[in-house]
Amino acid sequence: MKIFYAIQATGNGHISRAMELLPYLQKFGTVDIFLSGANSTLSLNAPIKYRSKGLSLFYTCDGSLDYWKIVKSISPYRVMKEVRDLPVENYDLVINDFECITALACARKKVPSVNFGHQASFVSDKTPRPDKPSKAGEWILQNYAKASNYIGLHFESYDDFIFSPVIKEEILQAEATNKGHITVYLPSYCDKQLIELLKLFKDHRFEVFSRQALKPYTVDHLNFRPVDSKDFNRSLISCHGIVCGAGFETPAEALYLNKKMIAIPIQGQYEQQCNAAALKKIGITTLDKIDDDFTGTFNNWVNDPKTPSVHYQYSTEAIINILMYRCTDLKWQLEIPYPDLIFN
């Protein structure tokens, strides 16, 4: 089987998930990767067959999207040329992790595809939304990467096509500890803004993973570090708690490790607002933005003994088997759609 796997590189979560999925996908055939996007900080440790600047997201320094930079990066001529040239018709299975060019190419060439990943879960109206849903945000989630089939991932199985998050093997095998530090991963903020915010909490040590830091450096009780998967995993496994955006992979792993969390969605990024609504239902502290109330919120949170968590039922291998069972003609190779590969 020839598999085309489109990976969105507008953030680190998609790449992190792809590195866990690849070994299981490769059991079913050869996998050619299309990496689309220009602003991730993690590298993909696998051969990349096709590459595109895609439609990327960029951020300001104060927790919001940089709309002007996003618009400037869009080249309609380039996008349509890539849509025309992308050879999705040469593959037995097209897997699309919320990537627009692949979706347009499949629509143009009438090639079936599966939208596989976190964003696919928002096809269901059972998936949590904020109190005031965004019409524009809903349109993007429903239309940005349309497919003929959907396999969603989320914190909980809100619908019959939504399954557990893909958790990195290093996290699965880890024994969580508490060395007292607070891990911080807020990529929509710059170092200057984070220093001004966190310098107030002198009684706590912070390990801050920064999109700006080229090498580690320290400012008083703040330890800034470049974004590196192994270093971040170490910090998360051993932290007292984490302050992060309301993305998907990092909150999912924090929940798995029973870590305290403050989740702050990127302003203007509707998917993160939806994730914050889901995390709030679970019992996680969520903020719309960092404001003058942050000091009180942080102090209450850091001293609160409660650590909400969830139970993830499906392993990565089980999820890939489900995908193959539902979206290909390989049913005869799989005895049952849900093999005994679930978590205990």
Short mmCIF file of C-alpha atoms in Angstrom, two decimals:
data_model
loop_
_atom_site.label_atom_id
_atom_site.label_comp_id
_atom_site.label_asym_id
_atom_site.label_seq_id
_atom_site.Cartn_x
_atom_site.Cartn_y
_atom_site.Cartn_z
CA MET A 1 0.00 0.00 0.00
CA LYS A 2 1.20 3.51 -0.87
CA ILE A 3 0.23 6.06 1.79
CA PHE A 4 0.33 9.85 1.38
CA TYR A 5 0.58 11.57 4.76
CA ALA A 6 0.05 15.36 4.84
CA ILE A 7 1.33 17.01 8.02
CA GLN A 8 0.53 20.55 9.06
CA ALA A 9 3.68 22.32 10.31
CA THR A 10 2.09 25.48 11.71
CA GLY A 11 2.94 24.23 15.19
CA ASN A 12 4.91 21.54 16.95
CA GLY A 13 1.97 19.32 17.92
CA HIS A 14 1.29 17.95 14.44
CA ILE A 15 4.96 17.03 13.96
CA SER A 16 5.18 15.45 17.41
CA ARG A 17 2.12 13.32 16.65
CA ALA A 18 3.43 12.32 13.23
CA MET A 19 6.68 10.97 14.67
CA GLU A 20 4.67 8.64 16.91
CA LEU A 21 2.31 7.51 14.13
CA LEU A 22 4.86 6.78 11.41
CA PRO A 23 6.14 3.41 12.69
CA TYR A 24 2.58 2.07 12.85
CA LEU A 25 1.61 3.44 9.44
CA GLN A 26 4.72 1.92 7.89
CA LYS A 27 3.50 -1.54 8.91
CA PHE A 28 0.83 -1.15 6.23
CA GLY A 29 3.08 0.06 3.40
CA THR A 30 5.34 2.86 2.22
CA VAL A 31 4.59 6.33 3.60
CA ASP A 32 5.41 9.51 1.65
CA ILE A 33 5.27 12.68 3.74
CA PHE A 34 4.02 16.09 2.66
CA LEU A 35 5.12 18.73 5.20
CA SER A 36 3.19 21.99 4.86
CA GLY A 37 3.83 25.14 6.90
CA ALA A 38 6.68 27.41 7.85
CA ASN A 39 6.72 28.10 11.57
CA SER A 40 7.26 24.94 13.60
CA THR A 41 10.38 24.69 15.78
CA LEU A 42 10.64 20.89 15.91
CA SER A 43 12.23 18.93 13.07
CA LEU A 44 10.57 15.85 11.62
CA ASN A 45 12.94 12.90 11.95
CA ALA A 46 11.82 11.22 8.74
CA PRO A 47 12.34 11.65 4.97
CA ILE A 48 10.08 14.35 3.50
CA LYS A 49 8.91 13.62 -0.05
CA TYR A 50 7.02 16.89 -0.64
CA ARG A 51 7.49 20.29 1.00
CA SER A 52 5.43 23.49 0.97
CA LYS A 53 5.27 26.81 2.80
CA GLY A 54 1.56 26.05 3.06
CA LEU A 55 -0.76 28.41 4.89
CA SER A 56 1.09 29.22 8.10
CA LEU A 57 0.13 30.89 11.36
CA PHE A 58 2.31 33.57 12.92
CA TYR A 59 2.11 35.22 16.33
CA THR A 60 2.65 38.58 17.96
CA CYS A 61 4.45 38.90 21.30
CA ASP A 62 1.33 39.34 23.41
CA GLY A 63 -0.58 36.09 22.95
CA SER A 64 -2.44 36.68 19.68
CA LEU A 65 -2.22 35.89 15.98
CA ASP A 66 -0.25 38.20 13.69
CA TYR A 67 -2.91 38.58 10.98
CA TRP A 68 -0.84 40.90 8.79
CA LYS A 69 2.08 38.48 8.66
CA ILE A 70 -0.31 35.59 7.94
CA VAL A 71 -1.89 37.45 5.04
CA LYS A 72 1.50 38.51 3.62
CA SER A 73 2.66 34.88 3.58
CA ILE A 74 -0.23 33.70 1.39
CA SER A 75 0.48 33.30 -2.33
CA PRO A 76 -2.68 32.18 -4.17
CA TYR A 77 -0.70 31.40 -7.35
CA ARG A 78 1.74 29.18 -5.44
CA VAL A 79 -1.08 27.42 -3.60
CA MET A 80 -3.03 26.64 -6.78
CA LYS A 81 0.11 25.40 -8.54
CA GLU A 82 0.84 23.07 -5.64
CA VAL A 83 -2.78 21.87 -5.65
CA ARG A 84 -2.47 21.04 -9.34
CA ASP A 85 0.92 19.34 -9.02
CA LEU A 86 0.44 17.36 -5.80
CA PRO A 87 0.15 13.70 -6.98
CA VAL A 88 -2.48 12.48 -4.50
CA GLU A 89 -4.00 10.31 -7.27
CA ASN A 90 -0.93 8.03 -7.16
CA TYR A 91 -1.67 6.76 -3.64
CA ASP A 92 -3.89 4.07 -2.15
CA LEU A 93 -4.61 6.11 0.98
CA VAL A 94 -4.39 9.87 1.61
CA ILE A 95 -4.19 10.86 5.29
CA ASN A 96 -4.58 14.56 5.94
CA ASP A 97 -3.71 16.15 9.29
CA PHE A 98 -5.63 19.40 8.69
CA GLU A 99 -3.70 20.52 5.61
CA CYS A 100 -5.48 22.71 3.06
CA ILE A 101 -3.44 22.06 -0.10
CA THR A 102 -3.95 18.29 0.16
CA ALA A 103 -7.68 18.74 0.72
CA LEU A 104 -7.96 20.98 -2.36
CA ALA A 105 -5.89 18.56 -4.46
CA CYS A 106 -8.11 15.63 -3.46
CA ALA A 107 -11.26 17.63 -4.24
CA ARG A 108 -9.88 18.71 -7.63
CA LYS A 109 -8.83 15.17 -8.58
CA LYS A 110 -11.78 13.39 -6.89
CA VAL A 111 -9.47 11.35 -4.66
CA PRO A 112 -10.89 10.03 -1.35
CA SER A 113 -9.03 11.10 1.79
CA VAL A 114 -9.30 10.86 5.56
CA ASN A 115 -8.99 13.92 7.78
CA PHE A 116 -7.12 12.38 10.70
CA GLY A 117 -6.23 14.31 13.83
CA HIS A 118 -7.52 16.68 16.45
CA GLN A 119 -9.25 19.13 14.09
CA ALA A 120 -11.29 16.28 12.59
CA SER A 121 -13.12 15.96 15.91
CA PHE A 122 -14.83 19.33 15.32
CA VAL A 123 -16.96 17.86 12.55
CA SER A 124 -19.12 16.67 15.44
CA ASP A 125 -21.37 19.19 17.18
CA LYS A 126 -20.90 17.12 20.35
CA THR A 127 -17.32 18.36 20.69
CA PRO A 128 -17.14 21.21 23.26
CA ARG A 129 -17.28 24.81 22.05
CA PRO A 130 -16.90 28.13 23.91
CA ASP A 131 -20.01 29.86 25.24
CA LYS A 132 -19.95 32.20 22.23
CA PRO A 133 -19.00 30.16 19.14
CA SER A 134 -17.35 31.97 16.25
CA LYS A 135 -19.07 31.67 12.86
CA ALA A 136 -15.78 32.32 11.06
CA GLY A 137 -13.94 29.85 13.29
CA GLU A 138 -16.60 27.18 12.73
CA TRP A 139 -16.41 27.70 8.97
CA ILE A 140 -12.63 27.18 9.01
CA LEU A 141 -12.86 24.02 11.12
CA GLN A 142 -15.52 22.56 8.82
CA ASN A 143 -14.05 23.60 5.46
CA TYR A 144 -10.27 24.11 5.71
CA ALA A 145 -9.43 20.45 5.17
CA LYS A 146 -12.61 18.72 3.98
CA ALA A 147 -12.33 14.99 3.41
CA SER A 148 -14.41 11.95 2.54
CA ASN A 149 -13.82 10.40 5.97
CA TYR A 150 -12.90 11.62 9.45
CA ILE A 151 -11.03 10.10 12.39
CA GLY A 152 -10.83 12.58 15.26
CA LEU A 153 -8.66 12.75 18.37
CA HIS A 154 -9.63 14.64 21.52
CA PHE A 155 -9.32 14.68 25.31
CA GLU A 156 -12.49 12.56 25.53
CA SER A 157 -14.45 10.45 23.01
CA TYR A 158 -17.30 12.87 22.38
CA ASP A 159 -18.53 10.94 19.30
CA ASP A 160 -18.15 7.50 17.73
CA PHE A 161 -15.34 8.61 15.39
CA ILE A 162 -13.34 10.44 18.07
CA PHE A 163 -10.55 8.59 19.88
CA SER A 164 -7.79 9.18 22.44
CA PRO A 165 -4.86 11.56 21.91
CA VAL A 166 -1.63 10.15 20.52
CA ILE A 167 0.78 10.19 23.47
CA LYS A 168 4.53 10.03 22.88
CA GLU A 169 6.16 6.75 23.90
CA GLU A 170 8.56 8.61 26.17
CA ILE A 171 5.60 10.04 28.08
CA LEU A 172 3.78 6.68 28.18
CA GLN A 173 6.79 4.98 29.74
CA ALA A 174 7.61 7.79 32.16
CA GLU A 175 7.13 7.80 35.91
CA ALA A 176 5.95 11.30 36.76
CA THR A 177 7.85 13.11 39.51
CA ASN A 178 7.65 16.55 41.10
CA LYS A 179 10.93 18.47 41.26
CA GLY A 180 9.13 21.71 42.08
CA HIS A 181 9.56 23.78 38.91
CA ILE A 182 6.80 25.21 36.74
CA THR A 183 7.08 24.40 33.02
CA VAL A 184 5.97 27.22 30.70
CA TYR A 185 5.19 26.83 27.00
CA LEU A 186 3.44 29.89 25.58
CA PRO A 187 4.74 30.25 21.99
CA SER A 188 2.48 33.20 21.21
CA TYR A 189 4.36 35.31 23.78
CA CYS A 190 7.89 36.68 23.43
CA ASP A 191 10.61 36.35 26.07
CA LYS A 192 10.39 39.99 27.16
CA GLN A 193 6.69 39.66 27.95
CA LEU A 194 7.21 36.36 29.78
CA ILE A 195 10.01 37.83 31.90
CA GLU A 196 7.78 40.74 32.93
CA LEU A 197 5.00 38.32 33.84
CA LEU A 198 6.94 35.60 35.68
CA LYS A 199 9.52 37.73 37.54
CA LEU A 200 6.77 38.52 40.06
CA PHE A 201 6.72 34.93 41.34
CA LYS A 202 10.10 34.82 43.07
CA ASP A 203 9.21 31.81 45.22
CA HIS A 204 8.95 29.52 42.18
CA ARG A 205 11.38 28.20 39.59
CA PHE A 206 10.28 28.32 35.97
CA GLU A 207 11.53 26.38 32.96
CA VAL A 208 10.37 28.45 29.98
CA PHE A 209 10.44 26.90 26.49
CA SER A 210 10.85 29.78 24.08
CA ARG A 211 10.47 30.14 20.32
CA GLN A 212 13.05 32.96 20.52
CA ALA A 213 15.78 31.31 22.60
CA LEU A 214 18.64 29.93 20.49
CA LYS A 215 20.43 28.57 23.54
CA PRO A 216 19.60 28.26 27.26
CA TYR A 217 19.88 31.36 29.42
CA THR A 218 18.78 32.38 32.90
CA VAL A 219 17.13 35.51 34.27
CA ASP A 220 16.97 35.24 38.07
CA HIS A 221 14.58 32.30 38.78
CA LEU A 222 13.60 31.94 35.10
CA ASN A 223 15.41 29.34 33.01
CA PHE A 224 14.76 29.94 29.29
CA ARG A 225 15.36 27.03 26.90
CA PRO A 226 14.99 26.44 23.14
CA VAL A 227 12.08 24.19 22.16
CA ASP A 228 13.48 20.66 22.10
CA SER A 229 11.32 17.55 22.35
CA LYS A 230 13.47 15.55 24.78
CA ASP A 231 14.21 18.52 27.01
CA PHE A 232 10.56 19.52 27.08
CA ASN A 233 9.46 15.96 27.91
CA ARG A 234 11.95 15.87 30.80
CA SER A 235 10.63 19.17 32.12
CA LEU A 236 6.98 18.15 31.81
CA ILE A 237 7.50 14.75 33.45
CA SER A 238 9.22 16.30 36.47
CA CYS A 239 7.31 19.59 36.89
CA HIS A 240 4.95 20.68 39.65
CA GLY A 241 2.64 22.11 37.00
CA ILE A 242 2.56 23.62 33.53
CA VAL A 243 1.36 26.94 32.09
CA CYS A 244 0.70 26.47 28.37
CA GLY A 245 -1.47 27.39 25.42
CA ALA A 246 -4.73 25.57 24.80
CA GLY A 247 -3.36 23.48 21.98
CA PHE A 248 -3.89 19.74 21.98
CA GLU A 249 -0.77 17.58 22.35
CA THR A 250 0.81 19.35 25.34
CA PRO A 251 -2.42 19.57 27.42
CA ALA A 252 -3.20 15.92 26.51
CA GLU A 253 0.19 14.78 27.79
CA ALA A 254 -0.10 16.91 30.93
CA LEU A 255 -3.47 15.29 31.64
CA TYR A 256 -1.99 11.83 31.10
CA LEU A 257 0.77 12.62 33.62
CA ASN A 258 -1.75 14.09 36.12
CA LYS A 259 0.01 17.45 36.04
CA LYS A 260 -1.54 20.70 37.23
CA MET A 261 -2.21 23.01 34.30
CA ILE A 262 -3.19 26.56 33.39
CA ALA A 263 -4.29 26.70 29.75
CA ILE A 264 -4.39 30.04 27.91
CA PRO A 265 -5.73 29.91 24.32
CA ILE A 266 -4.03 32.00 21.66
CA GLN A 267 -6.27 35.01 21.04
CA GLY A 268 -8.02 34.71 17.69
CA GLN A 269 -7.32 30.98 17.32
CA TYR A 270 -10.79 29.46 17.58
CA GLU A 271 -9.65 25.85 17.86
CA GLN A 272 -7.75 26.73 21.04
CA GLN A 273 -10.82 28.46 22.44
CA CYS A 274 -12.74 25.22 21.84
CA ASN A 275 -9.98 23.23 23.54
CA ALA A 276 -10.11 25.59 26.51
CA ALA A 277 -13.85 24.92 26.79
CA ALA A 278 -13.17 21.16 26.83
CA LEU A 279 -10.38 21.52 29.40
CA LYS A 280 -12.60 23.68 31.61
CA LYS A 281 -15.24 20.90 31.64
CA ILE A 282 -12.54 18.49 32.84
CA GLY A 283 -11.63 20.86 35.68
CA ILE A 284 -8.51 22.55 34.29
CA THR A 285 -7.86 26.23 35.07
CA THR A 286 -8.32 28.17 31.83
CA LEU A 287 -7.88 31.89 31.10
CA ASP A 288 -9.06 33.91 28.12
CA LYS A 289 -5.85 35.93 28.30
CA ILE A 290 -3.16 37.08 30.70
CA ASP A 291 -4.39 40.17 32.54
CA ASP A 292 -4.14 41.90 35.92
CA ASP A 293 -5.90 38.96 37.61
CA PHE A 294 -3.16 36.50 36.62
CA THR A 295 -1.20 36.87 39.87
CA GLY A 296 -4.15 35.84 42.02
CA THR A 297 -5.13 33.06 39.64
CA PHE A 298 -1.59 31.66 39.58
CA ASN A 299 -1.19 31.73 43.38
CA ASN A 300 -4.53 29.97 43.92
CA TRP A 301 -3.71 27.40 41.24
CA VAL A 302 -0.18 26.58 42.36
CA ASN A 303 -1.36 25.87 45.92
CA ASP A 304 -4.46 23.90 44.94
CA PRO A 305 -3.90 20.16 45.59
CA LYS A 306 -6.38 19.06 42.90
CA THR A 307 -4.95 17.69 39.64
CA PRO A 308 -7.75 16.83 37.16
CA SER A 309 -7.00 13.98 34.76
CA VAL A 310 -8.71 11.78 32.17
CA HIS A 311 -8.43 8.14 31.13
CA TYR A 312 -7.27 7.48 27.58
CA GLN A 313 -8.67 4.22 26.28
CA TYR A 314 -6.93 3.71 22.94
CA SER A 315 -3.23 3.19 22.23
CA THR A 316 -1.57 4.66 19.14
CA GLU A 317 -1.47 1.26 17.45
CA ALA A 318 -5.16 0.69 18.13
CA ILE A 319 -6.03 4.09 16.62
CA ILE A 320 -4.07 3.31 13.43
CA ASN A 321 -5.80 -0.07 13.19
CA ILE A 322 -9.16 1.66 13.54
CA LEU A 323 -8.20 4.13 10.80
CA MET A 324 -7.22 1.31 8.45
CA TYR A 325 -10.34 -0.69 9.29
CA ARG A 326 -12.71 2.20 8.66
CA CYS A 327 -11.01 3.95 5.76
CA THR A 328 -9.47 1.23 3.58
CA ASP A 329 -10.28 -2.22 2.21
CA LEU A 330 -7.97 -3.89 4.73
CA LYS A 331 -10.77 -5.26 6.95
CA TRP A 332 -9.78 -8.78 5.99
CA GLN A 333 -6.31 -8.19 7.46
CA LEU A 334 -7.67 -6.98 10.80
CA GLU A 335 -9.61 -9.57 12.79
CA ILE A 336 -11.56 -6.91 14.70
CA PRO A 337 -11.56 -3.10 14.48
CA TYR A 338 -10.54 -2.72 18.11
CA PRO A 339 -7.73 -5.22 18.78
CA ASP A 340 -6.44 -5.77 22.31
CA LEU A 341 -4.20 -2.73 22.07
CA ILE A 342 -6.06 -0.46 24.45
CA PHE A 343 -4.65 0.98 27.63
CA ASN A 344 -5.40 -0.82 30.88
#
